[in-house]
Each structure stands twice: as structure tokens, then as C-alpha cells.
């Protein structure tokens, strides 16, 4: 050898070169297993995010609107005060933004044919389940709908858990649509221009009752 170095057979060089580049079968299997777990984990995380988005979107979307009805469950005292304002009343009842259906179910138990309109489908389905469980599903109905797209002229009693930003617009809508015999019951926040005929409760449990004949300045029908 002109260079004076050790002479290595060609076969040995070839074998060493292959041994440096060919991974053991067990190592390849481990890598493949880790890769599969990575794909599985990614799929689970992605599926979870999609599920969370599907559940949360109906709750979040109304909050992004100019005027919205955030879901805050009615307290037991608020329900009692609403029922008190319905004493000696007859006819159908509607809860605008019915949430989990507590008011509608309570009214149905008092003998009213009650309807709830709610934009969040998850709450509507839950309300229907509660009505079935409470045994009033025949007289308590729930619909997925935007309150601004519903006409309330067919209802004699209207209940609303509103927010200050929507009360003026809703006041105008109800004044145009309701019959003179109707009663509007507001919880948490009163209407800005109407003078209530009855008030009960205090603090967050305060309930205001407005008779349509009063806020229109007309005499009640006999």
C-alpha cells in the first residue's frame, strides 16, 4: 500500500457501511408505534376541540350580537315571584329567552299552556328533557328561535329575563304586537318607559308586571 496504512478487505468495508445505515427492526417498530400514538393523540385533541366548539358556539354566538340574552338561571325566588304575578291570569304564556326552561315548566304546573323561545339549541333540548321528567311536556313547549323573529301577538302572558340594552327595543315590539288583555312580566330589569302595575320582590329577585291596557293608556276590557 503506497500510503503505508492498514489494508481492509472490500467486503468488510461494505458490511460496516451497511451496519451504519440500516436501523435495527426493533428500533423501526418503536418509531412506528410512537408515530401512531402521535397521530392518535392529535386526533383526540382535534376531536375534543371540535366538540368543545360545537357545544360552546351557541353560548358564545349570542354574546357577539348587538343585543343578546345571556343565560343566567332564574333563582327559586324569582320563579316564585313570577308565579305570584300570574295569579288570576289565564291564557297562554311565553318566556322570551327561556334558558333551561324553569319558568315555562313552573307555568305549565300552574295550568298554563306555556312556550319558551331560546336561541341556544342545547338549552332547548335540555328544557324539553326537563319538561318530560317533570311530567308537563304536553303543556310546556320549547322552540329554537331568535326572539326578534317571533311574533308574540298570540300570547296573553309574556315573561322576559332581559338586559338593559334590549329592553327599549323589546318594549316597542311588544307594544305593537300584544293584545290589550296581555300582561308582560319583567325580571331583573324593568322596561324603561312603562309604569308597572305591580312590583314584587327585591334586589335581583324583583319582578315587574305591566298590563298592556295600561302602557297603551287604554281601559281594561271587562
Short mmCIF file of C-alpha atoms in Angstrom, two decimals:
data_model
loop_
_atom_site.label_atom_id
_atom_site.label_comp_id
_atom_site.label_asym_id
_atom_site.label_seq_id
_atom_site.Cartn_x
_atom_site.Cartn_y
_atom_site.Cartn_z
CA UNK A 1 0.00 0.00 0.00
CA UNK A 2 1.66 3.25 -1.09
CA UNK A 3 0.20 5.16 1.83
CA UNK A 4 1.50 2.71 4.43
CA UNK A 5 -1.88 2.28 6.07
CA UNK A 6 -3.62 -0.92 7.04
CA UNK A 7 -5.34 -2.80 4.31
CA UNK A 8 -9.04 -3.58 4.88
CA UNK A 9 -10.87 -6.05 2.64
CA UNK A 10 -13.65 -4.58 0.48
CA UNK A 11 -16.21 -6.98 1.97
CA UNK A 12 -15.51 -5.63 5.47
CA UNK A 13 -15.93 -2.01 4.36
CA UNK A 14 -19.22 -2.85 2.71
CA UNK A 15 -20.52 -4.63 5.81
CA UNK A 16 -19.56 -1.74 8.12
CA UNK A 17 -21.14 0.80 5.78
CA UNK A 18 -24.38 -1.15 5.78
CA UNK A 19 -24.34 -1.58 9.54
CA UNK A 20 -24.08 2.19 9.99
CA UNK A 21 -27.10 2.97 7.82
CA UNK A 22 -29.52 0.10 8.41
CA UNK A 23 -31.61 0.55 11.62
CA UNK A 24 -32.49 -2.47 13.76
CA UNK A 25 -36.01 -3.83 13.23
CA UNK A 26 -36.93 -3.21 16.86
CA UNK A 27 -35.97 0.48 16.57
CA UNK A 28 -38.13 0.87 13.46
CA UNK A 29 -41.07 -0.75 15.23
CA UNK A 30 -40.70 1.58 18.20
CA UNK A 31 -40.57 4.62 15.92
CA UNK A 32 -43.66 3.46 14.05
CA UNK A 33 -45.50 2.88 17.33
CA UNK A 34 -44.59 6.37 18.56
CA UNK A 35 -45.73 7.84 15.26
CA UNK A 36 -49.09 6.05 15.54
CA UNK A 37 -49.55 7.32 19.09
CA UNK A 38 -48.75 10.81 17.85
CA UNK A 39 -51.44 10.61 15.19
CA UNK A 40 -53.92 9.19 17.72
CA UNK A 41 -53.17 11.97 20.23
CA UNK A 42 -53.54 14.60 17.53
CA UNK A 43 -56.88 13.11 16.51
CA UNK A 44 -58.15 13.04 20.09
CA UNK A 45 -57.13 16.64 20.74
CA UNK A 46 -58.65 17.76 17.46
CA UNK A 47 -61.88 15.89 18.15
CA UNK A 48 -62.10 17.36 21.63
CA UNK A 49 -61.64 20.88 20.29
CA UNK A 50 -64.36 20.31 17.69
CA UNK A 51 -66.73 19.01 20.38
CA UNK A 52 -66.00 21.97 22.66
CA UNK A 53 -66.55 24.35 19.75
CA UNK A 54 -69.87 22.69 18.89
CA UNK A 55 -71.11 22.98 22.47
CA UNK A 56 -69.73 26.42 23.22
CA UNK A 57 -70.62 28.18 19.96
CA UNK A 58 -74.37 28.52 20.69
CA UNK A 59 -73.49 30.07 24.05
CA UNK A 60 -70.87 32.42 22.66
CA UNK A 61 -72.56 33.48 19.43
CA UNK A 62 -75.47 35.36 21.06
CA UNK A 63 -72.95 37.29 23.14
CA UNK A 64 -71.37 38.58 19.94
CA UNK A 65 -74.60 40.17 18.78
CA UNK A 66 -75.54 43.78 19.33
CA UNK A 67 -78.40 42.82 21.64
CA UNK A 68 -78.30 39.49 23.42
CA UNK A 69 -79.87 37.45 26.18
CA UNK A 70 -77.09 35.81 28.21
CA UNK A 71 -78.11 32.65 30.02
CA UNK A 72 -78.36 33.19 33.78
CA UNK A 73 -80.57 30.62 35.54
CA UNK A 74 -83.58 32.01 37.38
CA UNK A 75 -83.46 31.73 41.16
CA UNK A 76 -86.15 29.91 43.11
CA UNK A 77 -87.38 33.24 44.49
CA UNK A 78 -87.62 34.76 41.02
CA UNK A 79 -89.75 31.86 39.86
CA UNK A 80 -92.00 32.25 42.89
CA UNK A 81 -92.40 35.97 42.16
CA UNK A 82 -93.26 35.30 38.51
CA UNK A 83 -95.89 32.75 39.54
CA UNK A 84 -97.28 35.30 42.00
CA UNK A 85 -97.71 37.80 39.16
CA UNK A 86 -99.62 35.14 37.20
CA UNK A 87 -102.27 34.61 39.85
CA UNK A 88 -105.81 35.09 38.50
CA UNK A 89 -104.38 35.14 34.97
CA UNK A 90 -105.49 32.89 32.14
CA UNK A 91 -104.46 32.13 28.58
CA UNK A 92 -101.17 31.16 27.01
CA UNK A 93 -97.73 32.15 28.25
CA UNK A 94 -94.40 32.72 26.54
CA UNK A 95 -90.95 33.01 28.08
CA UNK A 96 -88.65 35.08 25.88
CA UNK A 97 -85.18 33.59 26.14
CA UNK A 98 -86.33 30.57 28.13
CA UNK A 99 -82.88 29.27 29.07
CA UNK A 100 -83.15 25.90 30.79
CA UNK A 101 -86.96 26.06 30.86
CA UNK A 102 -87.59 26.75 34.55
CA UNK A 103 -90.20 29.47 34.06
CA UNK A 104 -92.08 27.58 31.34
CA UNK A 105 -92.18 24.40 33.41
CA UNK A 106 -93.35 26.31 36.51
CA UNK A 107 -96.10 28.00 34.49
CA UNK A 108 -97.18 24.67 32.99
CA UNK A 109 -97.54 23.27 36.51
CA UNK A 110 -99.85 26.21 37.28
CA UNK A 111 -102.12 25.21 34.41
CA UNK A 112 -100.82 27.48 31.64
CA UNK A 113 -100.10 26.39 28.11
CA UNK A 114 -96.52 27.64 28.13
CA UNK A 115 -93.98 28.14 25.36
CA UNK A 116 -90.31 29.04 25.53
CA UNK A 117 -88.21 30.57 22.76
CA UNK A 118 -84.47 30.12 23.08
CA UNK A 119 -81.66 30.61 20.58
CA UNK A 120 -79.34 28.04 22.15
CA UNK A 121 -80.28 24.54 20.91
CA UNK A 122 -78.52 22.77 23.79
CA UNK A 123 -80.69 24.62 26.31
CA UNK A 124 -83.84 23.88 24.29
CA UNK A 125 -83.10 20.16 24.21
CA UNK A 126 -82.34 20.18 27.93
CA UNK A 127 -85.59 22.09 28.61
CA UNK A 128 -87.57 19.51 26.69
CA UNK A 129 -85.96 16.76 28.75
CA UNK A 130 -86.78 18.60 31.99
CA UNK A 131 -90.39 19.09 30.92
CA UNK A 132 -90.67 15.38 30.18
CA UNK A 133 -89.08 14.50 33.51
CA UNK A 134 -91.46 16.86 35.35
CA UNK A 135 -94.47 15.40 33.55
CA UNK A 136 -95.55 18.63 31.79
CA UNK A 137 -94.21 18.01 28.29
CA UNK A 138 -97.78 18.15 26.97
CA UNK A 139 -98.27 21.78 28.05
CA UNK A 140 -94.67 23.04 28.01
CA UNK A 141 -93.14 23.50 24.57
CA UNK A 142 -89.73 24.85 23.56
CA UNK A 143 -88.53 26.19 20.25
CA UNK A 144 -85.15 27.22 18.86
CA UNK A 145 -85.68 30.76 17.62
CA UNK A 146 -84.37 34.32 17.67
CA UNK A 147 -86.80 36.40 19.75
CA UNK A 148 -86.67 39.25 17.23
CA UNK A 149 -88.07 36.92 14.57
CA UNK A 150 -91.05 35.76 16.64
CA UNK A 151 -94.45 37.46 16.79
CA UNK A 152 -95.95 37.39 20.30
CA UNK A 153 -99.50 38.55 19.46
CA UNK A 154 -101.00 35.14 20.30
CA UNK A 155 -99.80 35.19 23.93
CA UNK A 156 -101.70 36.62 26.89
CA UNK A 157 -98.74 36.47 29.28
CA UNK A 158 -95.15 37.31 28.43
CA UNK A 159 -92.15 36.71 30.70
CA UNK A 160 -88.70 38.09 29.96
CA UNK A 161 -85.36 37.98 31.75
CA UNK A 162 -83.74 40.76 29.79
CA UNK A 163 -80.69 43.01 29.82
CA UNK A 164 -80.83 46.82 29.82
CA UNK A 165 -79.51 47.08 26.24
CA UNK A 166 -82.53 45.25 24.80
CA UNK A 167 -85.43 46.48 26.94
CA UNK A 168 -86.26 49.59 24.90
CA UNK A 169 -86.36 47.70 21.59
CA UNK A 170 -88.39 44.89 23.15
CA UNK A 171 -90.75 47.42 24.73
CA UNK A 172 -91.58 48.81 21.28
CA UNK A 173 -92.01 45.34 19.79
CA UNK A 174 -94.40 44.13 22.48
CA UNK A 175 -96.40 47.35 22.45
CA UNK A 176 -97.05 46.84 18.75
CA UNK A 177 -97.85 43.13 18.93
CA UNK A 178 -99.70 42.35 22.17
CA UNK A 179 -103.41 42.44 22.77
CA UNK A 180 -104.82 44.85 25.37
CA UNK A 181 -105.51 41.94 27.73
CA UNK A 182 -101.87 40.85 27.80
CA UNK A 183 -99.54 41.11 30.76
CA UNK A 184 -95.76 41.46 30.50
CA UNK A 185 -93.62 40.28 33.40
CA UNK A 186 -90.03 41.54 33.53
CA UNK A 187 -87.37 40.03 35.77
CA UNK A 188 -84.07 41.59 36.91
CA UNK A 189 -84.50 44.74 34.80
CA UNK A 190 -87.66 46.86 34.26
CA UNK A 191 -88.80 48.38 30.98
CA UNK A 192 -87.54 51.96 30.54
CA UNK A 193 -90.80 53.79 29.75
CA UNK A 194 -93.65 51.67 31.06
CA UNK A 195 -95.07 52.14 34.56
CA UNK A 196 -95.55 48.77 36.28
CA UNK A 197 -98.97 47.81 37.57
CA UNK A 198 -97.46 45.51 40.17
CA UNK A 199 -94.00 45.01 41.69
CA UNK A 200 -92.85 42.23 43.96
CA UNK A 201 -89.53 41.05 45.39
CA UNK A 202 -86.32 42.97 45.92
CA UNK A 203 -82.81 43.08 44.54
CA UNK A 204 -82.12 40.64 41.75
CA UNK A 205 -85.38 38.86 42.57
CA UNK A 206 -87.54 41.91 41.76
CA UNK A 207 -90.33 41.27 39.26
CA UNK A 208 -92.34 43.97 37.46
CA UNK A 209 -95.76 43.31 35.90
CA UNK A 210 -97.11 45.55 33.12
CA UNK A 211 -100.63 45.33 31.71
CA UNK A 212 -100.88 46.20 28.03
CA UNK A 213 -104.02 48.25 28.60
CA UNK A 214 -102.01 50.44 31.00
CA UNK A 215 -98.93 51.10 28.88
CA UNK A 216 -101.22 51.86 25.95
CA UNK A 217 -103.28 54.22 28.09
CA UNK A 218 -106.50 52.27 27.50
CA UNK A 219 -109.14 50.98 29.85
CA UNK A 220 -109.03 47.25 30.59
CA UNK A 221 -111.64 45.16 28.87
CA UNK A 222 -114.40 43.75 31.09
#
